[in-house]
Coordinates of C-alpha atoms in Angstrom, one line a residue:
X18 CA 117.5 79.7 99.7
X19 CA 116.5 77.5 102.5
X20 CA 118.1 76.7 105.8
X21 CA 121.0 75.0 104.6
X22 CA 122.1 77.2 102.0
X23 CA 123.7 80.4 103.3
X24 CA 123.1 83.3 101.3
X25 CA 127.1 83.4 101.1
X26 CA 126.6 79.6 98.9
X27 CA 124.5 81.6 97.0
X28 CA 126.2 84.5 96.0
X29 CA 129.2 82.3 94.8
X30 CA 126.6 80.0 92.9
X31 CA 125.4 83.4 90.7
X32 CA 128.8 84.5 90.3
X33 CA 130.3 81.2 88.9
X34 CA 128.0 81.1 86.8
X35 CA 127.8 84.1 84.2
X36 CA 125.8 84.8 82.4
X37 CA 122.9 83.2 84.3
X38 CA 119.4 83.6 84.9
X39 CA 117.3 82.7 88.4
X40 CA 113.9 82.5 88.9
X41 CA 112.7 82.7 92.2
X42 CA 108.8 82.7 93.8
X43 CA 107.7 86.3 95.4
X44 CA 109.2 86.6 99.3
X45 CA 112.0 84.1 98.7
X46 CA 114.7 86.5 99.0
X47 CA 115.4 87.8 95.1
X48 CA 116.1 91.4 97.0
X49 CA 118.5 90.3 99.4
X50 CA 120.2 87.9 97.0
X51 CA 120.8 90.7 94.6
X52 CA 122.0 93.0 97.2
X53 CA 124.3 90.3 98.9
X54 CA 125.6 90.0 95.3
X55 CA 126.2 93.4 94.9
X56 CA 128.1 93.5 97.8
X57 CA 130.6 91.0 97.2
X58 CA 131.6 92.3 94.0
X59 CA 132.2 95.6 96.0
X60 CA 134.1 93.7 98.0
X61 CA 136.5 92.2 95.3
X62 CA 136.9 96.1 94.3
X63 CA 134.1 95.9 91.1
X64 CA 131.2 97.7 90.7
X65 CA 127.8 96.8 89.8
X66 CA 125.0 98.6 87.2
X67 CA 121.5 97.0 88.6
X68 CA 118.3 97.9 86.5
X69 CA 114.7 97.1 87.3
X70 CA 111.3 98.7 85.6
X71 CA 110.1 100.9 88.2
X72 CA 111.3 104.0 90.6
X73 CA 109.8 101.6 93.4
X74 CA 111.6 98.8 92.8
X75 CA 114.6 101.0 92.5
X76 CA 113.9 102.1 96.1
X77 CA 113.9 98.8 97.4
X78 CA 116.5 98.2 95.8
X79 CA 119.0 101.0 97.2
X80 CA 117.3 100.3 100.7
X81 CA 118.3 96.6 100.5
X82 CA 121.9 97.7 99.3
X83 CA 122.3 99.9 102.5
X84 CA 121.5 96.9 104.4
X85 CA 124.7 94.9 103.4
X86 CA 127.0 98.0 103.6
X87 CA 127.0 98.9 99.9
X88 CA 129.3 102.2 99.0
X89 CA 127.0 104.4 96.5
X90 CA 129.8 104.8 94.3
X91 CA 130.3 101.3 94.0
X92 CA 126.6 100.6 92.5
X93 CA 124.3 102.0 90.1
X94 CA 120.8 101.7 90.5
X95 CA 118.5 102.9 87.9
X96 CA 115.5 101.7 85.8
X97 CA 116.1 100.5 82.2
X98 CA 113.7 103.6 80.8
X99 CA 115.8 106.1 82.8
X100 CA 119.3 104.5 82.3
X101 CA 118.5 103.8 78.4
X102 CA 117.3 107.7 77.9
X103 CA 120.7 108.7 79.3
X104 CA 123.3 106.9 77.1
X105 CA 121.7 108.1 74.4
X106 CA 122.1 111.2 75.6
X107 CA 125.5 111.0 75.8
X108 CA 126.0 109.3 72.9
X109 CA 123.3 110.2 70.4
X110 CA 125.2 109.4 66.8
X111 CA 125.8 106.1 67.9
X112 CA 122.5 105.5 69.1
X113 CA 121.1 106.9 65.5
X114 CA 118.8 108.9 68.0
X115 CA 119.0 112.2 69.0
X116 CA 116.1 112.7 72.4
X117 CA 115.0 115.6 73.4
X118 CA 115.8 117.6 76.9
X119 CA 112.6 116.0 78.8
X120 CA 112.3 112.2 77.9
X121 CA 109.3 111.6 76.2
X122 CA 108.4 108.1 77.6
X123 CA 105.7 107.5 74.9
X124 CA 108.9 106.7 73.4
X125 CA 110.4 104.1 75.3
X126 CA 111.0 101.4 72.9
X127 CA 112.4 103.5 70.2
X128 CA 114.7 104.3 73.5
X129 CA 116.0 100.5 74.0
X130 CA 116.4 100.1 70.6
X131 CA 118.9 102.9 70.3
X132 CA 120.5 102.2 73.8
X133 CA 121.0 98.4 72.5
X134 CA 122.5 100.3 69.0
X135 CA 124.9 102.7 70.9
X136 CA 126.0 99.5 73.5
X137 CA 127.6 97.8 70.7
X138 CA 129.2 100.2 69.8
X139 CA 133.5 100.4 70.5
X140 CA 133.5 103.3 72.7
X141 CA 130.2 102.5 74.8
X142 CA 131.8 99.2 75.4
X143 CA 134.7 100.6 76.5
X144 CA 132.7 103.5 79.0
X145 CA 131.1 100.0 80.2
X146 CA 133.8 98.1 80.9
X147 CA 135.7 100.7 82.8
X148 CA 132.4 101.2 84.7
X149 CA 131.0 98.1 85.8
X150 CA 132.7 94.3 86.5
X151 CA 128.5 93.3 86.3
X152 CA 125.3 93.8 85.8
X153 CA 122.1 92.5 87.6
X154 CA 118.4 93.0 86.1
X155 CA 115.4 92.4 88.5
X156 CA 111.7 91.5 87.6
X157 CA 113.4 90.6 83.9
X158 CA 109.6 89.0 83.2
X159 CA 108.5 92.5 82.5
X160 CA 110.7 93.0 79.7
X161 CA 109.8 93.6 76.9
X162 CA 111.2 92.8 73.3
X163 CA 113.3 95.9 73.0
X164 CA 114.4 95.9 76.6
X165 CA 115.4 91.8 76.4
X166 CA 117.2 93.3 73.0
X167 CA 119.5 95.9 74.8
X168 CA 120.0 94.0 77.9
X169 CA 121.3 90.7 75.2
X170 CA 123.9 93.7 73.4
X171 CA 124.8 95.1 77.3
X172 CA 125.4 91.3 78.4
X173 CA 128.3 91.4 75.5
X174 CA 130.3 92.8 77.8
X175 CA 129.1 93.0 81.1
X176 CA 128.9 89.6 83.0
X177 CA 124.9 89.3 83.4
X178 CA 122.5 88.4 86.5
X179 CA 118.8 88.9 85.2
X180 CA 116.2 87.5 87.7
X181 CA 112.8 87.3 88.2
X182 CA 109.5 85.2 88.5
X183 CA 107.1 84.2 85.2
X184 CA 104.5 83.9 87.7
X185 CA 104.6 87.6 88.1
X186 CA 104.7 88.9 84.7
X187 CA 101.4 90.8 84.3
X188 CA 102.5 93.2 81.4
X189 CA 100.3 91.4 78.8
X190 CA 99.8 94.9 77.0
X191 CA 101.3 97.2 75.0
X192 CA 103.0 97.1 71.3
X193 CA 105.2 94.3 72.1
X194 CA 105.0 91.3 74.6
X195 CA 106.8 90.6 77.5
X196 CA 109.7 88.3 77.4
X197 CA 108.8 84.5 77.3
X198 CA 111.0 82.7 80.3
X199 CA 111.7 79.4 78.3
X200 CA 112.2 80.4 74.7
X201 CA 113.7 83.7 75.1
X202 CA 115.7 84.1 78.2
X203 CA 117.2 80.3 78.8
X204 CA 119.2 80.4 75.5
X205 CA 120.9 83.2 76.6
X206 CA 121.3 83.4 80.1
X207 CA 121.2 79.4 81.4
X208 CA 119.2 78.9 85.0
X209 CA 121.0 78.5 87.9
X210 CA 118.7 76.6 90.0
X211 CA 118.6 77.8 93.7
X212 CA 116.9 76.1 96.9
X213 CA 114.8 78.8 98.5
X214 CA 112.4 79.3 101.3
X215 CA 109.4 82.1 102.1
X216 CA 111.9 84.5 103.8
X217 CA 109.3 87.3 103.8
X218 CA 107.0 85.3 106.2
X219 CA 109.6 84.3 108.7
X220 CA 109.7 84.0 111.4
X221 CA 106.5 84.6 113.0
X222 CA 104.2 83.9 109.6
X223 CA 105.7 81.1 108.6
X224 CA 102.7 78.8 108.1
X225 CA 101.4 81.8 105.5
X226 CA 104.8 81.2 103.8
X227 CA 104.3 78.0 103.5
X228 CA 100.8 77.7 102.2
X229 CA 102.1 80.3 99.7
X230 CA 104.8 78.4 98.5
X231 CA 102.4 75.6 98.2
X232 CA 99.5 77.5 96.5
X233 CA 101.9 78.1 93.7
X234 CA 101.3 75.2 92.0
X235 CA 97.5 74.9 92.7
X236 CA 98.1 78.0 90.3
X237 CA 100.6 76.8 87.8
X238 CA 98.6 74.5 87.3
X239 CA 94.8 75.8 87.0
X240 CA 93.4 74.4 90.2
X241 CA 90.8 75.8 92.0
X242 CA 92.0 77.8 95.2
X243 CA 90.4 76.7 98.3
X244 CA 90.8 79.2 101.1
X245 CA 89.3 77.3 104.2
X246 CA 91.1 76.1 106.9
X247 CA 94.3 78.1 105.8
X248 CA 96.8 81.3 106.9
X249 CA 94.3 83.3 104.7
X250 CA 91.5 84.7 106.4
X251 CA 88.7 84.7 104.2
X252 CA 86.0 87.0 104.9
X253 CA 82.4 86.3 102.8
X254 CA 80.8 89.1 100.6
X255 CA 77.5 90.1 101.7
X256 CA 77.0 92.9 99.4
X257 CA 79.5 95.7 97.7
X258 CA 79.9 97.3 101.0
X259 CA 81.1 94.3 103.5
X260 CA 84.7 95.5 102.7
X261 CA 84.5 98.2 104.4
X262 CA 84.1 97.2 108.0
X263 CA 86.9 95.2 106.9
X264 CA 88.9 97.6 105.9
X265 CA 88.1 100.2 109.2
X266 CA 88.5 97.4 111.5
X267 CA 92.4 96.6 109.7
X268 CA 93.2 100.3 110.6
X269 CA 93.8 99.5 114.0
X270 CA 96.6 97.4 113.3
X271 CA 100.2 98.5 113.3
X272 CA 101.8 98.6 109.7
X273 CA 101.2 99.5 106.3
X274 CA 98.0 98.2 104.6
X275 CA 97.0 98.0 101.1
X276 CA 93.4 97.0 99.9
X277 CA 93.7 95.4 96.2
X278 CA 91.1 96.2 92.8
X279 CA 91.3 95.8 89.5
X280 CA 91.3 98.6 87.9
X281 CA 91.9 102.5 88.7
X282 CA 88.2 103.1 88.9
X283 CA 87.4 100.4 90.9
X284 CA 90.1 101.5 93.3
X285 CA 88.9 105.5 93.3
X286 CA 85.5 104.0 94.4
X287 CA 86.4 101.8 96.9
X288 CA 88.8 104.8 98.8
X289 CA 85.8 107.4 98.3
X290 CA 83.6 104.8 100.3
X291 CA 86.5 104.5 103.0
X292 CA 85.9 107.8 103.4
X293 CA 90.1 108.8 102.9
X294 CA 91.0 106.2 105.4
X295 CA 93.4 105.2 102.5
X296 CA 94.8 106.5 99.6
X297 CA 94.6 105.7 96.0
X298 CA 98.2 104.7 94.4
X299 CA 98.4 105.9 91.1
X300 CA 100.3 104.8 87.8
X301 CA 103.6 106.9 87.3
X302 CA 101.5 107.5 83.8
X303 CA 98.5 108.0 85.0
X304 CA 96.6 109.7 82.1
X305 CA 93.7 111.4 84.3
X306 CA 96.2 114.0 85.5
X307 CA 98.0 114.4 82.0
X308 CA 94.6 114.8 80.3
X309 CA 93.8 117.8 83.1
X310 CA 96.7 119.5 82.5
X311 CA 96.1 119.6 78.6
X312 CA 92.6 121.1 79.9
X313 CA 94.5 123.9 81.4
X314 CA 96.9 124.3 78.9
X315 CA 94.0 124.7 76.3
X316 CA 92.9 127.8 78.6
X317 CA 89.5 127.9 77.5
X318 CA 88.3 129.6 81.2
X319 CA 84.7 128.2 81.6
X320 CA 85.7 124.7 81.2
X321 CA 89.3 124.7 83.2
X322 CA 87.0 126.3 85.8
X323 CA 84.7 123.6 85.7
X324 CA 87.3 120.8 85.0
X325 CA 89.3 121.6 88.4
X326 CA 86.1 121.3 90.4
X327 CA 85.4 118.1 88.5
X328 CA 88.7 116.3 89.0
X329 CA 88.8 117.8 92.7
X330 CA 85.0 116.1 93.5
X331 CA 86.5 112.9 92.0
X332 CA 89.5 112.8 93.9
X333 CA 87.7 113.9 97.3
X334 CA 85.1 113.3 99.7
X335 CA 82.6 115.9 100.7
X336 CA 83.2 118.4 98.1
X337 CA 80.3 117.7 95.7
X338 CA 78.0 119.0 99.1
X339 CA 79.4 122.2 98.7
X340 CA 79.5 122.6 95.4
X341 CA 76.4 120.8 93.4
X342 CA 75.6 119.9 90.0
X343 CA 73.3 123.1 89.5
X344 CA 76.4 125.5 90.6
X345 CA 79.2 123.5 88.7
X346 CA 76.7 123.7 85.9
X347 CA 76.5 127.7 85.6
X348 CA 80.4 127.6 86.5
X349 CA 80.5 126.3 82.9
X350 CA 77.7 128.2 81.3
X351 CA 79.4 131.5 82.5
X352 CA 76.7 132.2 84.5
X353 CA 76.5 134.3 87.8
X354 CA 78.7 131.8 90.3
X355 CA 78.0 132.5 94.4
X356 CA 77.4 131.6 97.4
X357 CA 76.0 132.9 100.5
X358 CA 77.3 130.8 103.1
X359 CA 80.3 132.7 104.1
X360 CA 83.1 129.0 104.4
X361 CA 82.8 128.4 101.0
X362 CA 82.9 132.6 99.2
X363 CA 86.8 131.9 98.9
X364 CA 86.9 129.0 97.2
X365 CA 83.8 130.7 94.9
X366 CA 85.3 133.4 94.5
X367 CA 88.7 132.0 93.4
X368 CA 87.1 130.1 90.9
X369 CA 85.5 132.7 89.2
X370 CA 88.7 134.5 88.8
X371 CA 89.9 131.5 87.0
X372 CA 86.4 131.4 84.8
X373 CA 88.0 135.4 84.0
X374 CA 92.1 134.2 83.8
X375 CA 93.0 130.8 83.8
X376 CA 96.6 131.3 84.6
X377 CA 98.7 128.6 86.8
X378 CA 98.7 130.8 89.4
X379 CA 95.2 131.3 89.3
X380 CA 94.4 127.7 89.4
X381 CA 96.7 126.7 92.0
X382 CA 94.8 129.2 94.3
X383 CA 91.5 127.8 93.8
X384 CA 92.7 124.1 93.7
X385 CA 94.2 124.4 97.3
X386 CA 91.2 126.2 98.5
X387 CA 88.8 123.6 97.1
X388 CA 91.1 121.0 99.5
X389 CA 90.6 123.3 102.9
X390 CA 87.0 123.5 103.1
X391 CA 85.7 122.1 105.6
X392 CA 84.4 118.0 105.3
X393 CA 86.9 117.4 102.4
X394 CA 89.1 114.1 102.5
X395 CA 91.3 114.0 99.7
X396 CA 91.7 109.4 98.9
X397 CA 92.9 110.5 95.3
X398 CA 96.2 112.1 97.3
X399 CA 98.9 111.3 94.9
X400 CA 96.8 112.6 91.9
X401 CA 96.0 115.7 93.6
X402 CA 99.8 116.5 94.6
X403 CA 100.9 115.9 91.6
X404 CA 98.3 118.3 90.1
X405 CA 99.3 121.1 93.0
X406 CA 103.1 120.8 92.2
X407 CA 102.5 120.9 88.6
X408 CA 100.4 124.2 89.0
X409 CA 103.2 125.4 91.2
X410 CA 106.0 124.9 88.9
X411 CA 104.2 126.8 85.3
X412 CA 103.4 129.3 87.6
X413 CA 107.1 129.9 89.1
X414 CA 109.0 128.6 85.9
X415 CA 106.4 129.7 83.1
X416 CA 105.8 126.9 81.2
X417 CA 102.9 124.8 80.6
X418 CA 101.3 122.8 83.1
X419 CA 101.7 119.7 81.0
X420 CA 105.8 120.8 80.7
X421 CA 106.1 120.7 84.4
X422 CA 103.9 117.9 85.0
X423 CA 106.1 115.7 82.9
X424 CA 109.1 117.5 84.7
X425 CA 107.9 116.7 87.8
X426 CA 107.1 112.8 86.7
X427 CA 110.9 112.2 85.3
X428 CA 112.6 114.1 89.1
X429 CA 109.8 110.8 90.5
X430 CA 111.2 108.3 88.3
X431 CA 114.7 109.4 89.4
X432 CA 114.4 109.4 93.0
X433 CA 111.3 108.0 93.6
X434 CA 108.3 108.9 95.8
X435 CA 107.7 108.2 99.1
X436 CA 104.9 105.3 100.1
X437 CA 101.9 106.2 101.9
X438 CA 100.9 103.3 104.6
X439 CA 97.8 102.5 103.4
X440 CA 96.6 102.4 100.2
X441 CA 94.3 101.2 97.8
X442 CA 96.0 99.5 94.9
X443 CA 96.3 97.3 92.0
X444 CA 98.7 94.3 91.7
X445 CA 100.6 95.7 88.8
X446 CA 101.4 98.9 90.8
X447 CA 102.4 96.7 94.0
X448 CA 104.5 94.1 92.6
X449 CA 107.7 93.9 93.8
X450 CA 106.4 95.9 97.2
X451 CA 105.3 94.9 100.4
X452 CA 102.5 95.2 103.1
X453 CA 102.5 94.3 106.5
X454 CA 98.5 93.7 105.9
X455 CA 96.5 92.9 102.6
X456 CA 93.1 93.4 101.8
X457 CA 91.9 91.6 98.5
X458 CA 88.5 92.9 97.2
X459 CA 87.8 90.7 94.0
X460 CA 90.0 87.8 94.2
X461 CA 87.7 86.2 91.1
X462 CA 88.4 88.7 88.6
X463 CA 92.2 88.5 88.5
X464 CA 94.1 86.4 86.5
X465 CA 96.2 83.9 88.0
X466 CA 99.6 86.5 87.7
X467 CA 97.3 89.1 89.5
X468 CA 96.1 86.8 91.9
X469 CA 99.8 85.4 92.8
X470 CA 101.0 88.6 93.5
X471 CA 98.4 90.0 95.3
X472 CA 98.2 87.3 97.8
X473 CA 101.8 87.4 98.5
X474 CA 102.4 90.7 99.1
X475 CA 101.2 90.5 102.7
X476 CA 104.1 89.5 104.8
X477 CA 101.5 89.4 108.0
X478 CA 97.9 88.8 107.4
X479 CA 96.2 88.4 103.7
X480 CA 92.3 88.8 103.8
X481 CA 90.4 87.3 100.6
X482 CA 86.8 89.2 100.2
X483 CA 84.6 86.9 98.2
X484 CA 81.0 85.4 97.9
X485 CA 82.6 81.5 98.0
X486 CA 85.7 80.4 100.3
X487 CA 86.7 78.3 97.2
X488 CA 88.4 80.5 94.4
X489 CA 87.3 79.3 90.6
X490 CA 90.6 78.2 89.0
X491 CA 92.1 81.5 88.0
X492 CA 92.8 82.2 83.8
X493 CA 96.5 82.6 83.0
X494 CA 96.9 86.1 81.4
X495 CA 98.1 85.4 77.8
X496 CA 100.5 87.4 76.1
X497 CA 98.8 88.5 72.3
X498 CA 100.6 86.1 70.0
X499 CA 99.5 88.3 67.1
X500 CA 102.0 90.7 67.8
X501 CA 104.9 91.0 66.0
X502 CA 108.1 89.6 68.2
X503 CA 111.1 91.9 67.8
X504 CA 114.0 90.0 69.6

């Protein structure tokens, strides 16, 4: 929306025009125009269902909703896993699906599939039409095939708002593609075509709004990315270590932070070498934590004995010095397991019990113990919670560590989990957030979806760490065309 077009213009444009689609650049005001929305349909006494793909974006969401005064009864906000999971639920012979107590998100499309089944049906479009006068669905680019399928059967009968950006659709994985903007959405929900401006920069970043809005089609359109003389500030790699001072130095600024990789690994390694001055996000699936919990589960002592210490030195700083290779090395050979310095006979000593019963209870105790000695920084922080809650919870409820871990994940996907302030991230974990600061590591390994979203998440300063100040033209991310298309 730019100057001239009140957000009130807007709102009346969307609604006018049902069902409709918008596309909108990152930091142009998608949040606030959905919550806006929201709020005048509370306003003319309806109610609104609004679905999005992930418990952070459901935050935002409900924080945004807040803002404009918005009664809690007179929205729902929920992802489309969550929301699916539960009409079937409800209704499980007309979604031909009977799910179990814990959602088993492995499942997820066969989820959408029945959800878009049971919608059709005459007594869920009766449930929906007493419910809700509309329905809005955010980041729609991320759908995929079964999703786009159930929001089509829900749009049936609920006048439909689905928005988003194809500029920021980086799920180019899994079983089924994402949604393709042109050929799969305009059919069905026709564009309404919105001015719009870089909200998120305003007012006192407005020039890195700009050139952000203006970068856009250097990447549309496969250009090189020249970085000098810009809002960017652009910082040249020495060697694998110049981030750092970087990264120290951007501590001393007020706000939240987050420093971008690639990849999970490349993120661990970059927080181990800022020493736990941030924080590793990690996937709401993250399968390091799921594959330590089966370890536990297994209850083979030696090796859950060995495999906490393991996963506790690669979440941490400093604990590898108090426990080396050699002594991790009879902890699994069942071999004599002390220590003489008189800081570190707890921990030992708790560990060995484990190596004798590996109950919950048992590894809890020597988990938290491993995080108080002294010199440890924990930067894999959400991993490592998650692991101490999940211990927590076999040991009070007794179940398995794995039960309670997934437990624990679908009470996180419900009410979502609170953001640290400076983190170390990857831009499908970040999209749809924002950071006062960012701190891009290796700009020339993204493609041009990562690279879009990681440079606008920064609503005050962006700083690009690479060897040139001129960017190669990135690679659009290509959904696999041999997949088989289900909509």
């Amino acid at each position: 929306m730019t100057e001239g077009t009140r957000i009130e213009d807007a709102v009346r444009s969307v609604l006018s025009t049902l069902p409709c689609s918008i596309a909108l650049p990152a930091g142009t005001g998608k949040t606030e125009l959905i919550a806006a929305t929201v709020a005048q349909v509370a306003h003319a006494g309806g109610s609104s269902l609004v679905l999005t793909h992930t418990h952070a974006g459901v935050d935002t969401l409900r924080r945004r909703m807040k803002k404009f005064g918005v009664r809690r009864e007179d929205v729902a906000v929920r992802t489309i896993d969550s929301w699916s999971y539960d009409l079937i639920a409800h209704f499980p012979e007309l979604a031909g699906l009977k799910v179990t107590t814990t959602p088993d998100w492995s499942e997820s499309a066969q989820y959408h599939l029945a959800a878009a089944l049971a919608a059709r049906s005459n007594a869920v479009v009766k449930m929906l039409g007493l419910s809700y006068t509309n329905l809005f669905v955010d980041e729609y680019q991320d759908c995929v095939a079964e999703q786009h399928r159930l929001i089509h059967a829900l749009s049936t009968t609920v006048p439909t708002t689905i928005l988003g950006d194809p500029l920021q659709s980086l799920l180019t994985f899994g079983i089924t593609p994402p949604v393709e903007w042109e050929t799969d959405v305009l059919p069905h929900f026709p564009a309404v075509e919105l001015s719009h401006r870089p909200r998120r920069w305003e007012p006192d970043h407005a020039d890195l709004g700009e050139w952000l809005m203006n970068v856009r089609d250097d990447l549309m359109s496969g250009s090189p990315i020249r970085l000098g003389s810009t809002p960017v500030r652009w910082v040249r790699k020495v060697h694998d270590r110049t981030f750092v001072a970087e990264c120290k130095k951007m501590l001393a600024h007020e706000g939240t932070i987050a420093v971008m990789g690639k990849f999970r690994t490349d993120c661990v390694k970059a927080a181990s070498m800022l020493n736990g001055g941030y924080s590793v996000m990690e996937a709401l699936d993250e399968k390091v934590t799921v594959a330590l919990a089966a370890k536990i589960d297994a209850g083979e002592a030696a090796s859950v004995a060995f495999d906490i210490v393991e996963f506790a030195i690669k979440c941490s700083i400093g604990l590898a010095a108090h426990i080396p290779s050699e002594k991790r090395k009879r902890l699994l050979e069942g071999k004599s397991f002390t220590t003489t310095k008189e800081a570190l006979k707890s921990a030992y000593e708790a560990l060995t019990r484990v190596r004798d019963t590996p109950t919950p209870d048992a590894v809890l105790r020597a988990f938290h113990l491993l995080g108080k000695l002294s010199g440890v920084r924990i930067h894999c922080r959400e991993a490592w919670n998650e692991v101490s809650r999940s211990l927590a919870s076999a040991a009070a409820e007794g179940c398995t560590v794995t039960e309670a871990l997934l437990q624990a994940r679908n009470r996180t996907r419900a009410t979502g989990r609170a953001a640290a302030a400076r983190v170390v991230s990857r831009p499908l974990l970040v999209k749809g957030l924002e950071y006062d600061h960012v701190i891009i590591l290796n700009p020339t390994s993204y493609s041009t979806q990562e690279l879009y979203v990681a440079l606008t998440r920064g609503s005050k300063s962006v700083t690009v760490i690479s060897e040139s100040s001129t960017l190669p033209a990135p690679v659009m991310a290509q959904h696999n065309k041999n997949r088989k298309r289900k909509l």
